[in-house]
Amino acid sequence: MLICAACAVERDEPVPKVCPICADERQYVPEEGQRWVTLDQLRTAGQRLSLSESEPGLVGISTDPKVGIGQTAQLVVTSQGSLLWDPVGYVDDTAVKAVLEYGPVLAIAASHPHMFGVQVEWSRRLGGAPVWVAEADRQWLGRDDPNIAYWSGSMLVVPGLTLHQTGGHFPGSAVAHWAAGAAGLGVLLTGDSVFPNPDRRSISFMRSYPNRLPLSGAVVLRIAAQLDTLGFDRIYGNFNNVIASGAKAVLHDSAERHAAWVRGDFDHLT
């Protein structure tokens, strides 16, 4: 197994000349070219993982230094077990031990293919936890495994913790809805299909962030309407970026603003 140094998604050998995920218009191959690494190489170079509590019942897992895109994974902890969301592109025995201190991992899932990381490797080290991949995005898998299962629409992890396919950034893009989060007001884990902005009071919706390709207004309004049926007050993106409160209203207003801009309503300001 090799890992793309640019996106940190694992891939069976022999690997292609260029990572298909990075060659897609949503991402990019670095100017210096394609590079593949192994877990052993990363470990030898001093790669580490750190865990920190995002809020009670939610633990962020990040790489130090950054591996690939550098997302923060989230471990959603329930009384029945945990969900590992947006797994990072590195894993070691120390991190596995720390994760299992919170209880068994029931499932591993990513919001979209950029966040696959080394999901199969995490699964194997966590005792064969199922890796749930959106059926619509199965073409982007670089590593097959018996623990991979496909889903569409909605998928219940445990009562109060559900995956919902929204599409947008990728056809299979998904969010995780954790009803007990935010002190019972509800949390959405959205990857970057619904991306909390640095101002912490607005959200972006893009096909590609690095290459600046927006989604259409119609798609953004569709996503917002889907998510409006869920109860939530807080949103976490894939870099631990957060809309801490009032997130449902922020999502609605940001979707309307996005649609208005791409429709041309504000052209007089340009």
PDB file of C-alpha atoms in Angstrom, residues 23-213:
ATOM      1  CA  ALA A  23      -5.546  14.698 -11.381  1.00  0.00           C
ATOM      2  CA  ASP A  24      -9.281  15.478 -11.162  1.00  0.00           C
ATOM      3  CA  GLU A  25     -10.363  19.117 -11.658  1.00  0.00           C
ATOM      4  CA  ARG A  26     -11.305  19.412  -7.987  1.00  0.00           C
ATOM      5  CA  GLN A  27      -7.744  18.864  -6.815  1.00  0.00           C
ATOM      6  CA  TYR A  28      -4.284  19.234  -8.378  1.00  0.00           C
ATOM      7  CA  VAL A  29      -0.978  17.442  -8.868  1.00  0.00           C
ATOM      8  CA  PRO A  30       1.800  19.487  -7.205  1.00  0.00           C
ATOM      9  CA  GLU A  31       4.134  21.388  -9.507  1.00  0.00           C
ATOM     10  CA  GLU A  32       7.014  19.162  -8.426  1.00  0.00           C
ATOM     11  CA  GLY A  33       5.095  16.101  -9.590  1.00  0.00           C
ATOM     12  CA  GLN A  34       3.570  12.964  -8.147  1.00  0.00           C
ATOM     13  CA  ARG A  35       5.117  11.441  -5.034  1.00  0.00           C
ATOM     14  CA  TRP A  36       4.128   8.291  -3.142  1.00  0.00           C
ATOM     15  CA  VAL A  37       5.056   7.520   0.470  1.00  0.00           C
ATOM     16  CA  THR A  38       4.621   4.657   2.917  1.00  0.00           C
ATOM     17  CA  LEU A  39       3.502   4.585   6.537  1.00  0.00           C
ATOM     18  CA  ASP A  40       6.983   3.405   7.516  1.00  0.00           C
ATOM     19  CA  GLN A  41       8.578   6.376   5.775  1.00  0.00           C
ATOM     20  CA  LEU A  42       6.237   8.779   7.531  1.00  0.00           C
ATOM     21  CA  ARG A  43       6.848   7.115  10.891  1.00  0.00           C
ATOM     22  CA  THR A  44      10.615   7.203  10.423  1.00  0.00           C
ATOM     23  CA  ALA A  45      10.416  10.899   9.551  1.00  0.00           C
ATOM     24  CA  GLY A  46       8.753  11.555  12.931  1.00  0.00           C
ATOM     25  CA  GLN A  47       5.103  11.700  11.921  1.00  0.00           C
ATOM     26  CA  ARG A  48       2.709  11.917  14.855  1.00  0.00           C
ATOM     27  CA  LEU A  49      -1.009  12.068  15.533  1.00  0.00           C
ATOM     28  CA  SER A  50      -2.612  14.233  18.193  1.00  0.00           C
ATOM     29  CA  LEU A  51      -6.050  13.928  19.777  1.00  0.00           C
ATOM     30  CA  SER A  52      -7.968  16.814  21.306  1.00  0.00           C
ATOM     31  CA  GLU A  53     -11.554  17.205  22.479  1.00  0.00           C
ATOM     32  CA  SER A  54     -13.612  19.386  20.133  1.00  0.00           C
ATOM     33  CA  GLU A  55     -16.533  19.210  22.567  1.00  0.00           C
ATOM     34  CA  PRO A  56     -17.811  16.527  24.964  1.00  0.00           C
ATOM     35  CA  GLY A  57     -18.218  13.346  22.919  1.00  0.00           C
ATOM     36  CA  LEU A  58     -16.274  14.629  19.908  1.00  0.00           C
ATOM     37  CA  VAL A  59     -12.523  14.129  19.568  1.00  0.00           C
ATOM     38  CA  GLY A  60     -10.437  15.715  16.825  1.00  0.00           C
ATOM     39  CA  ILE A  61      -7.538  13.700  15.372  1.00  0.00           C
ATOM     40  CA  SER A  62      -4.881  15.587  13.419  1.00  0.00           C
ATOM     41  CA  THR A  63      -1.484  14.876  11.883  1.00  0.00           C
ATOM     42  CA  ASP A  64       1.703  16.655  12.953  1.00  0.00           C
ATOM     43  CA  PRO A  65       3.170  17.679  10.599  1.00  0.00           C
ATOM     44  CA  LYS A  66       0.338  17.831   8.074  1.00  0.00           C
ATOM     45  CA  VAL A  67      -0.101  14.767   5.853  1.00  0.00           C
ATOM     46  CA  GLY A  68      -1.669  15.402   2.444  1.00  0.00           C
ATOM     47  CA  ILE A  69      -4.625  17.786   2.612  1.00  0.00           C
ATOM     48  CA  GLY A  70      -4.282  17.790   6.380  1.00  0.00           C
ATOM     49  CA  GLN A  71      -7.859  17.329   7.541  1.00  0.00           C
ATOM     50  CA  THR A  72      -8.858  16.854  11.145  1.00  0.00           C
ATOM     51  CA  ALA A  73     -10.671  13.557  11.617  1.00  0.00           C
ATOM     52  CA  GLN A  74     -13.466  13.470  14.163  1.00  0.00           C
ATOM     53  CA  LEU A  75     -14.255  10.609  16.516  1.00  0.00           C
ATOM     54  CA  VAL A  76     -17.932  10.767  17.497  1.00  0.00           C
ATOM     55  CA  VAL A  77     -18.264   8.892  20.786  1.00  0.00           C
ATOM     56  CA  THR A  78     -21.568   7.329  21.840  1.00  0.00           C
ATOM     57  CA  SER A  79     -22.482   4.869  24.576  1.00  0.00           C
ATOM     58  CA  GLN A  80     -22.632   2.114  21.934  1.00  0.00           C
ATOM     59  CA  GLY A  81     -19.365   2.885  20.179  1.00  0.00           C
ATOM     60  CA  SER A  82     -17.739   5.464  17.931  1.00  0.00           C
ATOM     61  CA  LEU A  83     -17.724   6.735  14.366  1.00  0.00           C
ATOM     62  CA  LEU A  84     -14.369   7.732  12.858  1.00  0.00           C
ATOM     63  CA  TRP A  85     -15.193  10.497  10.380  1.00  0.00           C
ATOM     64  CA  ASP A  86     -12.860  11.785   7.619  1.00  0.00           C
ATOM     65  CA  PRO A  87      -9.926   9.536   8.607  1.00  0.00           C
ATOM     66  CA  VAL A  88      -6.502  11.128   8.221  1.00  0.00           C
ATOM     67  CA  GLY A  89      -3.732   9.798   5.964  1.00  0.00           C
ATOM     68  CA  TYR A  90      -1.599   8.330   8.728  1.00  0.00           C
ATOM     69  CA  VAL A  91      -2.116   5.832  11.533  1.00  0.00           C
ATOM     70  CA  ASP A  92       0.093   4.216  14.133  1.00  0.00           C
ATOM     71  CA  ASP A  93      -0.331   1.921  17.127  1.00  0.00           C
ATOM     72  CA  THR A  94      -0.202   4.780  19.625  1.00  0.00           C
ATOM     73  CA  ALA A  95      -3.126   6.533  17.964  1.00  0.00           C
ATOM     74  CA  VAL A  96      -5.130   3.317  17.688  1.00  0.00           C
ATOM     75  CA  LYS A  97      -4.681   2.676  21.396  1.00  0.00           C
ATOM     76  CA  ALA A  98      -5.822   6.219  22.195  1.00  0.00           C
ATOM     77  CA  VAL A  99      -8.895   5.908  19.959  1.00  0.00           C
ATOM     78  CA  LEU A 100      -9.917   2.590  21.485  1.00  0.00           C
ATOM     79  CA  GLU A 101      -9.813   4.102  24.961  1.00  0.00           C
ATOM     80  CA  TYR A 102     -13.089   5.774  23.959  1.00  0.00           C
ATOM     81  CA  GLY A 103     -14.639   2.403  23.160  1.00  0.00           C
ATOM     82  CA  PRO A 104     -15.027   0.265  20.036  1.00  0.00           C
ATOM     83  CA  VAL A 105     -15.135   1.941  16.626  1.00  0.00           C
ATOM     84  CA  LEU A 106     -18.398   0.929  14.950  1.00  0.00           C
ATOM     85  CA  ALA A 107     -17.723   2.460  11.553  1.00  0.00           C
ATOM     86  CA  ILE A 108     -15.355   4.576   9.496  1.00  0.00           C
ATOM     87  CA  ALA A 109     -16.756   7.012   6.935  1.00  0.00           C
ATOM     88  CA  ALA A 110     -15.541   9.952   4.881  1.00  0.00           C
ATOM     89  CA  SER A 111     -17.494  12.978   3.746  1.00  0.00           C
ATOM     90  CA  HIS A 112     -16.059  12.591   0.210  1.00  0.00           C
ATOM     91  CA  PRO A 113     -13.096  10.954  -1.594  1.00  0.00           C
ATOM     92  CA  HIS A 114     -10.564  13.683  -0.713  1.00  0.00           C
ATOM     93  CA  MET A 115     -11.043  12.555   2.890  1.00  0.00           C
ATOM     94  CA  PHE A 116     -10.608   8.796   2.381  1.00  0.00           C
ATOM     95  CA  GLY A 117      -7.132   8.994   3.921  1.00  0.00           C
ATOM     96  CA  VAL A 118      -5.820   5.566   4.913  1.00  0.00           C
ATOM     97  CA  GLN A 119      -9.302   4.378   5.830  1.00  0.00           C
ATOM     98  CA  VAL A 120      -8.643   0.697   5.146  1.00  0.00           C
ATOM     99  CA  GLU A 121      -5.490   0.801   7.257  1.00  0.00           C
ATOM    100  CA  TRP A 122      -7.453   2.390  10.107  1.00  0.00           C
ATOM    101  CA  SER A 123     -10.084  -0.328   9.735  1.00  0.00           C
ATOM    102  CA  ARG A 124      -7.585  -3.165   9.926  1.00  0.00           C
ATOM    103  CA  ARG A 125      -5.868  -1.737  12.985  1.00  0.00           C
ATOM    104  CA  LEU A 126      -9.196  -1.078  14.686  1.00  0.00           C
ATOM    105  CA  GLY A 127     -10.243  -4.710  14.485  1.00  0.00           C
ATOM    106  CA  GLY A 128     -12.023  -4.670  11.133  1.00  0.00           C
ATOM    107  CA  ALA A 129     -14.415  -1.752  11.625  1.00  0.00           C
ATOM    108  CA  PRO A 130     -16.586  -1.402   8.492  1.00  0.00           C
ATOM    109  CA  VAL A 131     -15.602   1.357   6.077  1.00  0.00           C
ATOM    110  CA  TRP A 132     -18.731   2.934   4.615  1.00  0.00           C
ATOM    111  CA  VAL A 133     -18.256   4.459   1.167  1.00  0.00           C
ATOM    112  CA  ALA A 134     -20.974   6.264  -0.767  1.00  0.00           C
ATOM    113  CA  GLU A 135     -22.003   4.122  -3.737  1.00  0.00           C
ATOM    114  CA  ALA A 136     -21.901   7.207  -5.975  1.00  0.00           C
ATOM    115  CA  ASP A 137     -18.182   7.675  -5.220  1.00  0.00           C
ATOM    116  CA  ARG A 138     -16.924   4.091  -5.357  1.00  0.00           C
ATOM    117  CA  GLN A 139     -14.945   4.826  -8.554  1.00  0.00           C
ATOM    118  CA  TRP A 140     -12.518   6.914  -6.459  1.00  0.00           C
ATOM    119  CA  LEU A 141     -11.504   4.066  -4.176  1.00  0.00           C
ATOM    120  CA  GLY A 142      -7.822   3.267  -4.509  1.00  0.00           C
ATOM    121  CA  ARG A 143      -7.720   0.314  -2.134  1.00  0.00           C
ATOM    122  CA  ASP A 144     -10.215  -2.510  -1.892  1.00  0.00           C
ATOM    123  CA  ASP A 145     -10.943  -4.497   1.241  1.00  0.00           C
ATOM    124  CA  PRO A 146     -13.592  -6.910   2.555  1.00  0.00           C
ATOM    125  CA  ASN A 147     -14.485  -4.384   5.256  1.00  0.00           C
ATOM    126  CA  ILE A 148     -15.696  -1.810   2.704  1.00  0.00           C
ATOM    127  CA  ALA A 149     -19.482  -1.489   2.438  1.00  0.00           C
ATOM    128  CA  TYR A 150     -21.443   0.798   0.125  1.00  0.00           C
ATOM    129  CA  TRP A 151     -24.413   2.951   1.010  1.00  0.00           C
ATOM    130  CA  SER A 152     -26.729   5.544  -0.500  1.00  0.00           C
ATOM    131  CA  GLY A 153     -29.295   7.993   0.819  1.00  0.00           C
ATOM    132  CA  SER A 154     -29.059   7.720   4.602  1.00  0.00           C
ATOM    133  CA  MET A 155     -27.251   5.279   6.858  1.00  0.00           C
ATOM    134  CA  LEU A 156     -27.861   4.797  10.583  1.00  0.00           C
ATOM    135  CA  VAL A 157     -24.689   4.253  12.619  1.00  0.00           C
ATOM    136  CA  VAL A 158     -26.515   4.093  15.961  1.00  0.00           C
ATOM    137  CA  PRO A 159     -29.673   5.882  17.091  1.00  0.00           C
ATOM    138  CA  GLY A 160     -28.886   9.587  17.072  1.00  0.00           C
ATOM    139  CA  LEU A 161     -25.942   9.286  14.673  1.00  0.00           C
ATOM    140  CA  THR A 162     -26.705   9.107  10.953  1.00  0.00           C
ATOM    141  CA  LEU A 163     -24.973   9.677   7.619  1.00  0.00           C
ATOM    142  CA  HIS A 164     -26.848  11.627   4.948  1.00  0.00           C
ATOM    143  CA  GLN A 165     -25.848  11.867   1.286  1.00  0.00           C
ATOM    144  CA  THR A 166     -26.171  15.441   0.006  1.00  0.00           C
ATOM    145  CA  GLY A 167     -24.105  15.407  -3.179  1.00  0.00           C
ATOM    146  CA  GLY A 168     -22.612  18.644  -4.400  1.00  0.00           C
ATOM    147  CA  HIS A 169     -18.840  18.597  -4.013  1.00  0.00           C
ATOM    148  CA  PHE A 170     -18.958  14.945  -5.148  1.00  0.00           C
ATOM    149  CA  PRO A 171     -22.133  13.011  -6.072  1.00  0.00           C
ATOM    150  CA  GLY A 172     -21.697  10.949  -2.914  1.00  0.00           C
ATOM    151  CA  SER A 173     -20.724  13.824  -0.622  1.00  0.00           C
ATOM    152  CA  ALA A 174     -22.199  13.288   2.817  1.00  0.00           C
ATOM    153  CA  VAL A 175     -22.626  14.746   6.270  1.00  0.00           C
ATOM    154  CA  ALA A 176     -22.831  13.047   9.645  1.00  0.00           C
ATOM    155  CA  HIS A 177     -25.668  14.186  11.911  1.00  0.00           C
ATOM    156  CA  TRP A 178     -25.021  13.752  15.624  1.00  0.00           C
ATOM    157  CA  ALA A 179     -28.198  14.602  17.512  1.00  0.00           C
ATOM    158  CA  ALA A 180     -26.608  14.669  20.979  1.00  0.00           C
ATOM    159  CA  GLY A 181     -23.906  17.135  19.970  1.00  0.00           C
ATOM    160  CA  ALA A 182     -23.845  20.796  20.995  1.00  0.00           C
ATOM    161  CA  ALA A 183     -25.397  19.886  24.352  1.00  0.00           C
ATOM    162  CA  GLY A 184     -28.341  18.189  22.647  1.00  0.00           C
ATOM    163  CA  LEU A 185     -28.988  20.872  20.016  1.00  0.00           C
ATOM    164  CA  GLY A 186     -27.329  18.780  17.328  1.00  0.00           C
ATOM    165  CA  VAL A 187     -24.113  18.831  15.296  1.00  0.00           C
ATOM    166  CA  LEU A 188     -23.379  18.376  11.600  1.00  0.00           C
ATOM    167  CA  LEU A 189     -19.977  17.118  10.466  1.00  0.00           C
ATOM    168  CA  THR A 190     -19.808  18.298   6.876  1.00  0.00           C
ATOM    169  CA  GLY A 191     -16.330  17.829   5.437  1.00  0.00           C
ATOM    170  CA  ASP A 192     -16.022  20.671   2.953  1.00  0.00           C
ATOM    171  CA  SER A 193     -19.225  20.211   0.962  1.00  0.00           C
ATOM    172  CA  VAL A 194     -20.674  22.675   3.468  1.00  0.00           C
ATOM    173  CA  PHE A 195     -17.594  24.622   4.551  1.00  0.00           C
ATOM    174  CA  PRO A 196     -17.560  26.975   7.569  1.00  0.00           C
ATOM    175  CA  ASN A 197     -15.688  30.096   6.527  1.00  0.00           C
ATOM    176  CA  PRO A 198     -12.968  31.896   8.521  1.00  0.00           C
ATOM    177  CA  ASP A 199     -15.447  34.613   9.523  1.00  0.00           C
ATOM    178  CA  ARG A 200     -17.327  31.908  11.494  1.00  0.00           C
ATOM    179  CA  ARG A 201     -20.675  33.341  10.338  1.00  0.00           C
ATOM    180  CA  SER A 202     -20.927  32.141   6.749  1.00  0.00           C
ATOM    181  CA  ILE A 203     -20.533  28.953   4.710  1.00  0.00           C
ATOM    182  CA  SER A 204     -19.079  28.193   1.276  1.00  0.00           C
ATOM    183  CA  PHE A 205     -20.270  25.637  -1.276  1.00  0.00           C
ATOM    184  CA  MET A 206     -17.726  24.672  -3.941  1.00  0.00           C
ATOM    185  CA  ARG A 207     -17.000  21.958  -6.453  1.00  0.00           C
ATOM    186  CA  SER A 208     -13.305  22.760  -6.054  1.00  0.00           C
ATOM    187  CA  TYR A 209     -11.756  24.865  -3.326  1.00  0.00           C
ATOM    188  CA  PRO A 210      -8.148  24.990  -4.599  1.00  0.00           C
ATOM    189  CA  ASN A 211      -9.271  25.610  -8.196  1.00  0.00           C
ATOM    190  CA  ARG A 212     -12.162  27.954  -7.269  1.00  0.00           C
ATOM    191  CA  LEU A 213     -15.036  26.180  -9.018  1.00  0.00           C
TER     192      LEU A 213
END
